[in-house]
Amino acid sequence: MVTYSLVEFGGFVTTLVGGLRALFQKPFRANLILKEMESIGVNSTIIIMLTGSFTGAVLALQSGKAFRLFNAEGLTGAVVALSLLRELGPVMTALMVAARCGSAMAAHIGTMRVTQQIDALEVMAVNPISYLISPRIIAGFVMVPLLSIVFNILGILGAYLISIHLLEINEATFFDKIQAYVKTEDLWNGFMKAACFGVIISVVGCRKGFLTEGGAEGVGKATTDAVVIASVTILVSDYFLTALMF
Amino acid sequence: MKDERPILEIRNLRRTFGEQQVLKGVNLKVPRGQITVIIGGSGCGKSVLLKHIIGLLKPDEGSILLDGKDLVTMEPEPLKEARMRFGMLFQDAALFDSMNVYENIAFPVREHRKMKEGDLANLVKEKLLQVGLPNTEIKYPSELSGGMRKRVGLARAIVLNPEIILYDEPTTGLDPIMSHAIDDLIVATQKALNGTTIIISHDIRATVRIANKVAMLHHGAIVAEGTPEEMMRHANPVVREFLESGITKVPTSAR
Ligand SMILES: Nc1ncnc2c1ncn2[C@@H]1O[C@H](COP(=O)(O)OP(=O)(O)OP(=O)(O)O)[C@@H](O)[C@H]1O
Ligand SMILES: [Mg+2]
């Protein structure tokens, strides 16, 4: 089990390094990068907005009620904002994108593998790594942080609505406390986490797709594996990133 | 002066998948500027051989010399150069299903040549006309029949006028008239480019009609090679039987 994970991990590192190296080969595929960014954005924005606002709302509801026990409900906004920016924003966004886009990457590339479309690329002297993998790594790196911002904004908005209208917290206190406790460092660290998660999602999805074998069944397996492995890796690496950063 | 050296030479090519020894020492010379047809029973390793020729698979042993240079041990950059000399039609066409027919055929051109969009459109139109599929530009591969996909794959394979074209069963699954048209197209393309053609085929009639050289793959090795006439009179009964079965099969079924 341990050796298996290590071999698997090594494979992902190889894919990452290969993907980044291929980025410096000509031609630079800007339009493919944009296309992948668009695909992640289109696939995920609505779902991120929805999950973001409800996550913020439920956090406000829970922490607001708890804080009320010792008359500190003014802190609700700050606590929600900190949890979102540091943890929940990047992690939840990444998990959603893994489910929506990591799986799609594995399915798309896996289908191309089993129907020999990747062979066709090679035969036409096109490097499949620079064509299929590099643009997705960049797109994940850029888009997951952006989506995590959307998640955070909607989350704080959700928390705001619950705090002001349901918990009847003073609006000025809500924002004052956020300003007092949230530092730019929190923003940046969350941002960096999200970028790492984006790379993880793309690398795992692409590698699983790329190594698909065994027809339609193989594509199905690659897709599930991509989501499971990406999600686990995100949660595990979140611990280590947090330990490093904060 | 005509260059008599073979353009491709395969030496002692061996390849095993797991327990299964598919290629057991293939030796073959492919003459320059001619049509070579490789025949053999289903599952005997013809597609595997073709994939070795173009470098999609690496052999366990042996070498593939393109103009004397070994493709097996070649560095990625020269290998890319070498691949530019090849065009290949896959057995299942292998079209990009996220692109329409136009984009599929334009793909190699966009990757490797600078061409104005108008010229490219004309080129694609011309190639589609050649393969008998005019005005299908905006269709997606999923909307085409197997035979149509194959013809689009053919158009894509020849769009850059490659020097060596590999066909993996170009006519399987097509009706007799279309098969005939594709065979003629293969011959015409070969003449026009003065290129070298390697075909894997089950279609013995076509083989006899268009081949300059026939080689038979059997039990992982080339058991016979020669002109179609030589092959018909070959001492090995397996070879004669294989060829004759193909010739007589068509009239029987047509009756
Ligand atoms: N990637 C692979 N992994 C394992 N075995 C393979 C692989 N590719 C081919 N084979 C095996 O090699 C043998 C030859 O396959 P190949 O596709 O070359 O046959 P073929 O001669 O092209 O047959 P057909 O005329 O039906 O297309 C088959 O038995 C197949 O199972
Ligand atoms: Mg085959």
Coordinates of C-alpha atoms and ligand atoms in Angstrom, one line a residue:
Chain A
M1 CA 0.0 0.0 0.0
V2 CA 2.7 2.5 1.0
T3 CA 5.0 1.6 -1.9
Y4 CA 2.0 1.7 -4.2
S5 CA 1.2 5.2 -3.1
L6 CA 4.8 6.3 -3.4
V7 CA 5.1 4.9 -7.0
E8 CA 1.8 6.7 -7.8
F9 CA 3.0 9.9 -6.2
G10 CA 6.2 9.7 -8.2
G11 CA 4.1 9.3 -11.4
F12 CA 2.2 12.4 -10.6
V13 CA 5.5 14.3 -10.1
T14 CA 6.7 13.0 -13.4
T15 CA 3.5 14.2 -15.1
L16 CA 3.9 17.6 -13.4
V17 CA 7.5 18.1 -14.4
G18 CA 6.8 16.8 -18.0
G19 CA 3.8 19.1 -18.3
L20 CA 5.8 22.1 -17.1
R21 CA 8.7 21.3 -19.3
A22 CA 6.5 20.9 -22.4
L23 CA 5.2 24.4 -21.7
F24 CA 8.5 25.8 -22.9
Q25 CA 8.5 24.0 -26.2
K26 CA 7.2 25.7 -29.2
P27 CA 4.4 26.4 -30.0
F28 CA 3.1 28.2 -26.9
R29 CA -0.5 27.1 -26.8
A30 CA -2.2 30.2 -25.4
N31 CA -5.5 29.5 -27.0
L32 CA -5.7 26.0 -25.5
I33 CA -4.9 27.4 -22.1
L34 CA -7.7 29.9 -22.5
K35 CA -10.0 27.2 -23.7
E36 CA -9.3 25.1 -20.6
M37 CA -9.7 28.1 -18.3
E38 CA -13.0 28.7 -19.8
S39 CA -14.0 25.1 -19.5
I40 CA -13.1 25.1 -15.8
G41 CA -14.9 28.4 -15.3
V42 CA -18.1 27.5 -17.2
N43 CA -18.2 24.1 -15.5
S44 CA -17.8 25.3 -12.0
T45 CA -18.8 29.0 -11.4
I46 CA -22.5 28.3 -10.6
I47 CA -21.7 25.4 -8.4
I48 CA -19.0 27.4 -6.5
M49 CA -21.4 30.3 -6.0
L50 CA -24.1 28.0 -4.7
T51 CA -21.9 26.0 -2.3
G52 CA -20.0 29.2 -1.3
S53 CA -23.1 31.1 -0.2
F54 CA -24.5 28.2 1.8
T55 CA -21.2 27.3 3.4
G56 CA -20.9 30.9 4.6
A57 CA -24.5 30.9 5.8
V58 CA -24.3 27.7 7.8
L59 CA -21.0 28.8 9.3
A60 CA -22.6 32.1 10.4
L61 CA -25.6 30.2 11.8
Q62 CA -23.5 27.8 13.8
S63 CA -20.8 30.1 15.1
G64 CA -23.3 33.0 15.7
K65 CA -25.4 30.7 18.0
A66 CA -22.3 29.5 19.8
F67 CA -20.9 33.0 20.3
R68 CA -24.2 34.2 21.6
L69 CA -23.8 31.9 24.6
F70 CA -21.0 34.1 25.9
N71 CA -22.3 37.3 24.3
A72 CA -19.6 37.5 21.6
E73 CA -21.8 37.2 18.5
G74 CA -20.1 40.3 17.1
L75 CA -17.2 38.0 16.2
T76 CA -19.3 35.9 13.8
G77 CA -18.2 37.8 10.7
A78 CA -14.5 37.6 11.6
V79 CA -14.6 33.9 12.4
V80 CA -16.5 33.1 9.2
A81 CA -14.2 35.2 7.1
L82 CA -11.1 33.6 8.6
S83 CA -12.4 30.0 8.2
L84 CA -13.4 30.7 4.6
L85 CA -10.2 32.5 3.5
R86 CA -7.8 30.2 5.2
E87 CA -9.5 26.8 4.8
L88 CA -12.9 26.3 3.5
G89 CA -12.7 28.6 0.4
P90 CA -9.7 26.8 -1.1
V91 CA -10.6 23.3 0.0
M92 CA -14.3 23.3 -0.9
T93 CA -13.6 25.1 -4.2
A94 CA -10.9 22.5 -5.0
L95 CA -13.2 19.6 -4.1
M96 CA -15.9 20.9 -6.3
V97 CA -13.6 21.5 -9.2
A98 CA -12.1 18.1 -8.8
A99 CA -15.5 16.6 -9.1
R100 CA -16.6 18.7 -12.0
C101 CA -13.4 19.2 -14.0
G102 CA -10.8 16.7 -12.8
S103 CA -13.2 14.0 -13.8
A104 CA -13.9 15.6 -17.1
M105 CA -10.2 15.9 -17.8
A106 CA -9.7 12.2 -17.1
A107 CA -12.7 11.2 -19.2
H108 CA -11.7 13.3 -22.1
I109 CA -8.1 12.4 -22.2
G110 CA -8.9 8.7 -21.4
T111 CA -11.4 8.5 -24.3
M112 CA -8.7 10.0 -26.6
R113 CA -6.3 7.3 -25.4
V114 CA -8.6 4.4 -26.0
T115 CA -9.7 5.6 -29.4
Q116 CA -6.1 6.2 -30.5
Q117 CA -6.5 9.9 -30.8
I118 CA -3.4 10.4 -28.6
D119 CA -1.5 8.0 -31.0
A120 CA -2.8 10.2 -33.9
L121 CA -1.4 13.3 -32.2
E122 CA 2.0 11.6 -31.9
V123 CA 1.9 10.4 -35.5
M124 CA 1.2 14.0 -36.6
A125 CA 4.4 15.0 -34.7
V126 CA 2.4 16.8 -32.0
N127 CA 3.6 16.3 -28.5
P128 CA 0.5 15.1 -26.6
I129 CA 1.9 16.4 -23.3
S130 CA 2.2 19.9 -24.5
Y131 CA -1.2 19.7 -26.3
L132 CA -3.3 18.0 -23.6
I133 CA -1.6 18.3 -20.2
S134 CA 0.3 21.6 -20.0
P135 CA -2.6 23.8 -20.8
R136 CA -4.7 22.0 -18.2
I137 CA -2.1 22.4 -15.5
I138 CA -1.9 26.1 -16.1
A139 CA -5.7 26.4 -16.3
G140 CA -6.0 24.7 -12.9
F141 CA -3.3 26.8 -11.4
V142 CA -5.0 30.0 -12.4
M143 CA -8.7 29.1 -12.2
V144 CA -9.0 27.4 -8.8
P145 CA -7.7 30.5 -6.9
L146 CA -10.0 32.7 -8.9
L147 CA -12.9 30.4 -8.1
S148 CA -11.9 30.3 -4.5
I149 CA -12.3 34.1 -4.4
V150 CA -15.8 33.7 -5.8
F151 CA -16.5 31.1 -3.1
N152 CA -15.2 33.4 -0.4
I153 CA -17.1 36.5 -1.5
L154 CA -20.3 34.5 -1.8
G155 CA -19.6 32.9 1.5
I156 CA -19.1 36.2 3.3
L157 CA -22.2 37.5 1.6
G158 CA -24.2 34.5 2.9
A159 CA -22.8 34.9 6.4
Y160 CA -23.7 38.6 6.2
L161 CA -27.3 38.0 5.3
I162 CA -27.7 35.4 8.1
S163 CA -25.9 37.5 10.7
I164 CA -27.8 40.7 10.0
H165 CA -31.2 39.4 9.3
L166 CA -31.5 36.3 11.3
L167 CA -29.0 36.7 14.2
E168 CA -29.6 40.5 14.3
I169 CA -25.9 41.3 14.6
N170 CA -25.0 45.0 14.2
E171 CA -23.8 45.6 10.6
A172 CA -21.0 47.8 11.5
T173 CA -19.6 45.4 14.1
F174 CA -19.8 42.6 11.6
F175 CA -17.5 44.4 9.2
D176 CA -15.3 46.0 11.9
K177 CA -14.4 42.7 13.3
I178 CA -13.6 41.3 9.9
Q179 CA -11.3 44.2 9.3
A180 CA -9.7 43.8 12.7
Y181 CA -8.9 40.1 12.5
V182 CA -8.4 39.3 8.8
K183 CA -4.9 40.0 7.5
T184 CA -3.8 40.1 3.9
E185 CA -1.5 37.2 4.7
D186 CA -4.6 35.1 5.2
L187 CA -5.8 36.1 1.7
W188 CA -2.5 35.2 0.2
N189 CA -2.1 31.9 1.9
G190 CA -5.5 30.8 0.9
F191 CA -4.8 31.9 -2.6
M192 CA -1.6 29.9 -2.7
K193 CA -3.3 26.8 -1.3
A194 CA -5.9 27.1 -4.0
A195 CA -3.3 27.3 -6.7
C196 CA -1.6 24.2 -5.4
F197 CA -4.9 22.4 -5.3
G198 CA -5.6 23.5 -8.9
V199 CA -2.3 21.9 -10.0
I200 CA -3.1 18.7 -8.1
I201 CA -6.5 18.4 -9.8
S202 CA -5.1 18.9 -13.3
V203 CA -2.1 16.6 -12.8
V204 CA -4.2 13.8 -11.3
G205 CA -6.9 14.1 -13.9
C206 CA -4.5 14.3 -16.8
R207 CA -2.3 11.4 -15.7
K208 CA -5.2 9.1 -15.0
G209 CA -6.7 9.9 -18.4
F210 CA -3.4 9.6 -20.1
L211 CA -2.7 6.1 -18.8
T212 CA -6.2 4.8 -19.4
E213 CA -6.4 1.3 -20.8
G214 CA -9.3 -1.1 -21.5
G215 CA -12.0 0.7 -23.5
A216 CA -15.0 2.4 -22.0
E217 CA -14.7 0.6 -18.7
G218 CA -11.1 1.9 -18.4
V219 CA -12.3 5.4 -19.0
G220 CA -14.9 5.0 -16.2
K221 CA -12.3 3.8 -13.8
A222 CA -9.9 6.5 -14.7
T223 CA -12.6 9.1 -14.1
T224 CA -13.5 7.8 -10.6
D225 CA -9.9 7.4 -9.7
A226 CA -9.1 10.9 -10.7
V227 CA -11.8 12.3 -8.4
V228 CA -11.0 10.1 -5.5
I229 CA -7.2 10.5 -5.7
A230 CA -7.4 14.3 -6.3
S231 CA -9.8 14.8 -3.3
V232 CA -7.7 12.7 -0.9
T233 CA -4.5 14.5 -2.1
I234 CA -6.1 17.9 -1.6
L235 CA -7.1 17.1 1.9
V236 CA -3.8 15.6 2.9
S237 CA -1.7 18.3 1.3
D238 CA -4.0 20.9 2.9
Y239 CA -2.7 19.8 6.3
F240 CA 0.9 20.1 5.2
L241 CA 0.4 23.4 3.5
T242 CA -1.3 24.8 6.5
A243 CA 1.4 23.5 8.8
L244 CA 4.0 25.3 6.6
M245 CA 2.1 28.6 6.2
F246 CA 0.5 29.5 9.5
Chain B
M1 CA 18.2 8.4 -61.4
K2 CA 15.9 6.1 -59.4
D3 CA 17.1 5.5 -55.9
E4 CA 17.2 1.7 -55.4
R5 CA 17.9 1.6 -51.7
P6 CA 14.9 0.6 -49.6
I7 CA 13.4 3.6 -47.8
L8 CA 12.6 1.5 -44.8
E9 CA 14.3 -1.5 -43.5
I10 CA 13.0 -3.6 -40.6
R11 CA 15.6 -5.9 -39.0
N12 CA 14.8 -8.7 -36.6
L13 CA 12.0 -6.9 -34.9
R14 CA 10.7 -8.6 -31.8
R15 CA 7.9 -7.6 -29.5
T16 CA 6.2 -9.4 -26.6
F17 CA 3.1 -8.3 -24.8
G18 CA 3.1 -10.1 -21.4
E19 CA 3.3 -13.8 -22.3
Q20 CA 2.3 -13.3 -25.9
Q21 CA 5.1 -13.1 -28.4
V22 CA 3.5 -11.0 -31.2
L23 CA 6.5 -10.2 -33.4
K24 CA 9.1 -12.9 -33.5
G25 CA 11.8 -11.4 -35.7
V26 CA 10.3 -9.5 -38.6
N27 CA 12.6 -8.7 -41.5
L28 CA 11.3 -6.5 -44.3
K29 CA 12.6 -4.1 -46.9
V30 CA 10.2 -1.5 -48.1
P31 CA 11.1 -0.3 -51.6
R32 CA 11.1 3.5 -52.2
G33 CA 8.4 5.0 -54.3
Q34 CA 6.3 1.9 -54.4
I35 CA 3.2 0.3 -52.9
T36 CA 4.0 -2.4 -50.4
V37 CA 1.1 -4.4 -49.0
I38 CA 1.4 -6.4 -45.8
I39 CA -1.2 -9.2 -45.5
G40 CA -1.8 -11.7 -42.7
G41 CA -4.6 -13.2 -40.6
S42 CA -6.6 -11.3 -38.2
G43 CA -4.7 -10.7 -34.9
C44 CA -1.4 -11.8 -36.3
G45 CA 0.2 -8.4 -35.4
K46 CA -0.1 -6.3 -38.5
S47 CA -1.3 -3.2 -36.6
V48 CA 1.4 -3.8 -34.0
L49 CA 4.0 -3.9 -36.8
L50 CA 2.7 -0.6 -38.3
K51 CA 2.8 1.1 -34.9
H52 CA 6.4 0.0 -34.5
I53 CA 7.2 1.5 -37.9
I54 CA 5.9 4.9 -36.9
G55 CA 7.4 4.7 -33.4
L56 CA 4.2 4.5 -31.3
L57 CA 5.5 1.2 -29.9
K58 CA 9.1 0.4 -29.0
P59 CA 10.4 -3.1 -29.8
D60 CA 12.1 -5.4 -27.3
E61 CA 14.7 -6.0 -29.9
G62 CA 15.6 -5.1 -33.5
S63 CA 15.8 -1.9 -35.5
I64 CA 13.8 0.1 -38.0
L65 CA 16.0 2.0 -40.4
L66 CA 14.6 5.0 -42.2
D67 CA 17.1 5.9 -44.9
G68 CA 19.7 4.1 -42.8
K69 CA 18.9 5.8 -39.5
D70 CA 17.5 3.8 -36.7
L71 CA 14.1 5.1 -35.6
V72 CA 14.1 2.9 -32.5
T73 CA 17.0 4.6 -30.8
M74 CA 16.4 8.1 -32.2
E75 CA 16.3 11.2 -29.9
P76 CA 12.9 12.9 -29.7
E77 CA 13.8 15.9 -31.9
P78 CA 15.1 13.9 -34.9
L79 CA 12.2 11.5 -34.3
K80 CA 9.8 14.4 -34.7
E81 CA 11.5 15.4 -37.9
A82 CA 11.3 11.8 -39.1
R83 CA 7.6 11.6 -38.2
M84 CA 6.9 14.6 -40.4
R85 CA 7.8 12.4 -43.4
F86 CA 5.0 10.0 -42.5
G87 CA 1.2 10.1 -42.7
M88 CA -0.9 7.4 -41.2
L89 CA -4.5 6.2 -41.5
F90 CA -5.5 4.4 -38.3
Q91 CA -7.7 1.3 -38.5
D92 CA -10.5 3.1 -36.7
A93 CA -9.6 6.5 -38.2
A94 CA -8.8 8.0 -34.8
L95 CA -10.4 11.3 -35.6
F96 CA -10.5 14.0 -32.9
D97 CA -14.1 13.8 -31.8
S98 CA -14.1 17.2 -30.2
M99 CA -13.4 18.7 -33.6
N100 CA -15.5 18.8 -36.8
V101 CA -14.3 17.4 -40.1
Y102 CA -12.9 20.7 -41.2
E103 CA -10.8 21.1 -38.0
N104 CA -9.7 17.5 -38.2
I105 CA -8.2 17.8 -41.6
A106 CA -6.9 21.3 -41.0
F107 CA -5.2 20.2 -37.8
P108 CA -1.9 18.9 -39.1
V109 CA -1.6 22.0 -41.4
R110 CA -2.2 24.4 -38.5
E111 CA 0.3 22.5 -36.4
H112 CA 3.1 22.5 -39.0
R113 CA 2.5 25.1 -41.7
K114 CA 1.6 28.7 -41.8
M115 CA -1.3 29.0 -44.2
K116 CA -3.9 31.7 -44.7
E117 CA -7.4 30.6 -43.5
G118 CA -8.7 31.0 -47.1
D119 CA -6.0 28.8 -48.6
L120 CA -6.5 26.3 -45.8
A121 CA -10.3 26.2 -46.5
N122 CA -9.6 25.5 -50.2
L123 CA -7.1 22.8 -49.3
V124 CA -9.5 21.0 -47.0
K125 CA -12.2 21.3 -49.6
E126 CA -10.0 19.8 -52.2
K127 CA -9.0 16.9 -50.0
L128 CA -12.6 16.2 -49.1
L129 CA -13.5 16.1 -52.7
Q130 CA -10.7 13.7 -53.3
V131 CA -12.0 11.2 -50.8
G132 CA -15.5 11.7 -52.1
L133 CA -17.0 13.6 -49.2
P134 CA -17.7 17.1 -50.4
N135 CA -19.5 19.5 -48.1
T136 CA -19.1 17.6 -44.9
E137 CA -16.9 20.2 -43.3
I138 CA -19.1 21.0 -40.4
K139 CA -20.1 17.5 -39.4
Y140 CA -18.7 15.9 -36.3
P141 CA -17.1 12.5 -36.4
S142 CA -19.9 11.1 -34.3
E143 CA -22.3 12.0 -37.1
L144 CA -20.4 10.0 -39.7
S145 CA -20.6 6.4 -40.7
G146 CA -17.5 4.2 -40.2
G147 CA -16.6 4.4 -43.8
M148 CA -17.0 8.1 -43.9
R149 CA -14.8 8.5 -40.8
K150 CA -12.2 6.4 -42.6
R151 CA -12.2 8.7 -45.6
V152 CA -11.9 11.7 -43.4
G153 CA -9.0 10.0 -41.7
L154 CA -7.5 9.4 -45.1
A155 CA -7.9 13.1 -46.0
R156 CA -6.2 14.1 -42.8
A157 CA -3.3 11.6 -43.4
I158 CA -2.5 13.0 -46.8
V159 CA -3.2 16.7 -46.3
L160 CA 0.5 17.5 -45.7
N161 CA 1.6 15.4 -48.7
P162 CA 3.8 13.0 -46.7
E163 CA 6.5 11.1 -48.3
I164 CA 5.5 7.7 -46.7
I165 CA 1.9 6.9 -46.1
L166 CA 0.8 4.0 -43.8
Y167 CA -2.7 2.7 -44.2
D168 CA -4.1 0.3 -41.6
E169 CA -6.9 -1.5 -43.5
P170 CA -8.1 1.5 -45.6
T171 CA -11.0 -0.3 -47.2
T172 CA -12.3 -2.6 -44.5
G173 CA -15.9 -1.8 -43.8
L174 CA -16.5 0.0 -47.1
D175 CA -18.8 -1.1 -49.9
P176 CA -17.1 -2.6 -53.0
I177 CA -17.5 0.6 -55.1
M178 CA -16.1 2.8 -52.4
S179 CA -13.3 0.4 -51.7
H180 CA -12.4 0.6 -55.4
A181 CA -12.5 4.4 -55.3
I182 CA -10.2 4.4 -52.2
D183 CA -7.8 2.0 -53.8
D184 CA -7.7 4.3 -56.9
L185 CA -7.2 7.2 -54.5
I186 CA -4.3 5.5 -52.8
V187 CA -2.6 4.8 -56.2
A188 CA -3.3 8.4 -57.4
T189 CA -1.9 9.8 -54.2
Q190 CA 1.2 7.6 -54.4
K191 CA 1.8 8.7 -58.0
A192 CA 1.2 12.4 -57.3
L193 CA 3.6 12.5 -54.4
N194 CA 5.9 10.0 -55.8
G195 CA 5.8 8.6 -52.3
T196 CA 6.1 5.3 -50.6
T197 CA 3.0 3.5 -49.5
I198 CA 2.6 0.8 -47.0
I199 CA -0.8 -0.8 -46.7
I200 CA -2.1 -3.4 -44.3
S201 CA -5.0 -5.1 -45.9
H202 CA -7.4 -8.0 -45.8
D203 CA -8.7 -7.0 -49.2
I204 CA -6.8 -9.5 -51.4
R205 CA -8.3 -8.4 -54.6
A206 CA -7.2 -4.8 -54.1
T207 CA -3.8 -6.1 -53.0
V208 CA -3.3 -7.9 -56.2
R209 CA -4.5 -5.0 -58.2
I210 CA -2.5 -2.1 -56.7
A211 CA 0.5 -3.7 -54.9
N212 CA 4.1 -3.5 -56.3
K213 CA 5.2 -5.8 -53.5
V214 CA 3.3 -8.1 -51.1
A215 CA 4.6 -9.4 -47.8
M216 CA 2.8 -11.9 -45.7
L217 CA 3.0 -11.8 -41.9
H218 CA 2.4 -15.2 -40.3
H219 CA 3.2 -16.4 -36.8
G220 CA 5.1 -13.2 -36.0
A221 CA 7.4 -13.2 -39.0
I222 CA 7.4 -12.4 -42.7
V223 CA 7.0 -15.8 -44.3
A224 CA 6.8 -14.7 -47.9
E225 CA 7.4 -11.6 -50.0
G226 CA 7.4 -10.8 -53.7
T227 CA 5.3 -9.3 -56.4
P228 CA 1.7 -10.3 -56.5
E229 CA 2.3 -12.8 -59.3
E230 CA 5.2 -14.4 -57.4
M231 CA 3.1 -14.7 -54.3
M232 CA 0.2 -16.4 -56.2
R233 CA 2.7 -19.1 -57.3
H234 CA 4.5 -19.2 -54.0
A235 CA 5.9 -22.6 -52.8
N236 CA 4.4 -22.1 -49.4
P237 CA 0.8 -23.5 -49.5
V238 CA -0.3 -21.2 -46.6
V239 CA 0.5 -18.2 -48.7
R240 CA -1.3 -19.5 -51.8
E241 CA -4.3 -20.5 -49.8
F242 CA -4.5 -17.1 -48.1
L243 CA -4.3 -15.3 -51.4
E244 CA -6.7 -17.6 -53.2
S245 CA -9.3 -17.5 -50.5
G246 CA -9.5 -13.8 -50.9
I247 CA -9.8 -13.9 -54.7
T248 CA -12.5 -16.6 -54.8
K249 CA -14.4 -15.3 -51.8
V250 CA -15.8 -12.2 -53.6
P251 CA -17.4 -14.0 -56.6
T252 CA -18.9 -16.6 -54.3
S253 CA -20.6 -14.1 -52.1
A254 CA -21.7 -12.1 -55.2
R255 CA -23.5 -15.0 -56.7
Ligands
LIG1 N1 -1.2 -2.8 -26.5 C1 -1.3 -4.1 -26.5 N2 -1.2 -4.8 -25.4 C2 -1.3 -6.2 -25.3 N3 -1.5 -6.9 -26.4 C3 -1.6 -6.3 -27.6 C4 -1.5 -4.9 -27.7 N4 -1.7 -4.5 -29.0 C5 -1.9 -5.7 -29.7 N5 -1.8 -6.7 -28.8 C6 -2.0 -8.2 -29.2 O1 -1.2 -8.4 -30.4 C7 -1.9 -9.2 -31.3 C8 -1.9 -8.6 -32.6 O2 -2.7 -7.4 -32.7 P1 -2.9 -6.6 -34.0 O3 -3.8 -5.5 -33.6 O4 -1.5 -6.2 -34.5 O5 -3.6 -7.5 -35.0 P2 -3.9 -7.3 -36.5 O6 -3.0 -8.2 -37.3 O7 -3.8 -5.9 -36.8 O8 -5.4 -7.8 -36.6 P3 -6.6 -7.2 -37.4 O9 -6.4 -7.7 -38.8 O10 -7.8 -7.9 -36.8 O11 -6.6 -5.8 -37.2 C9 -3.3 -9.4 -30.7 O12 -3.3 -10.7 -30.3 C10 -3.4 -8.5 -29.6 O13 -4.1 -9.1 -28.5
MG2 MG -5.2 -4.4 -37.1

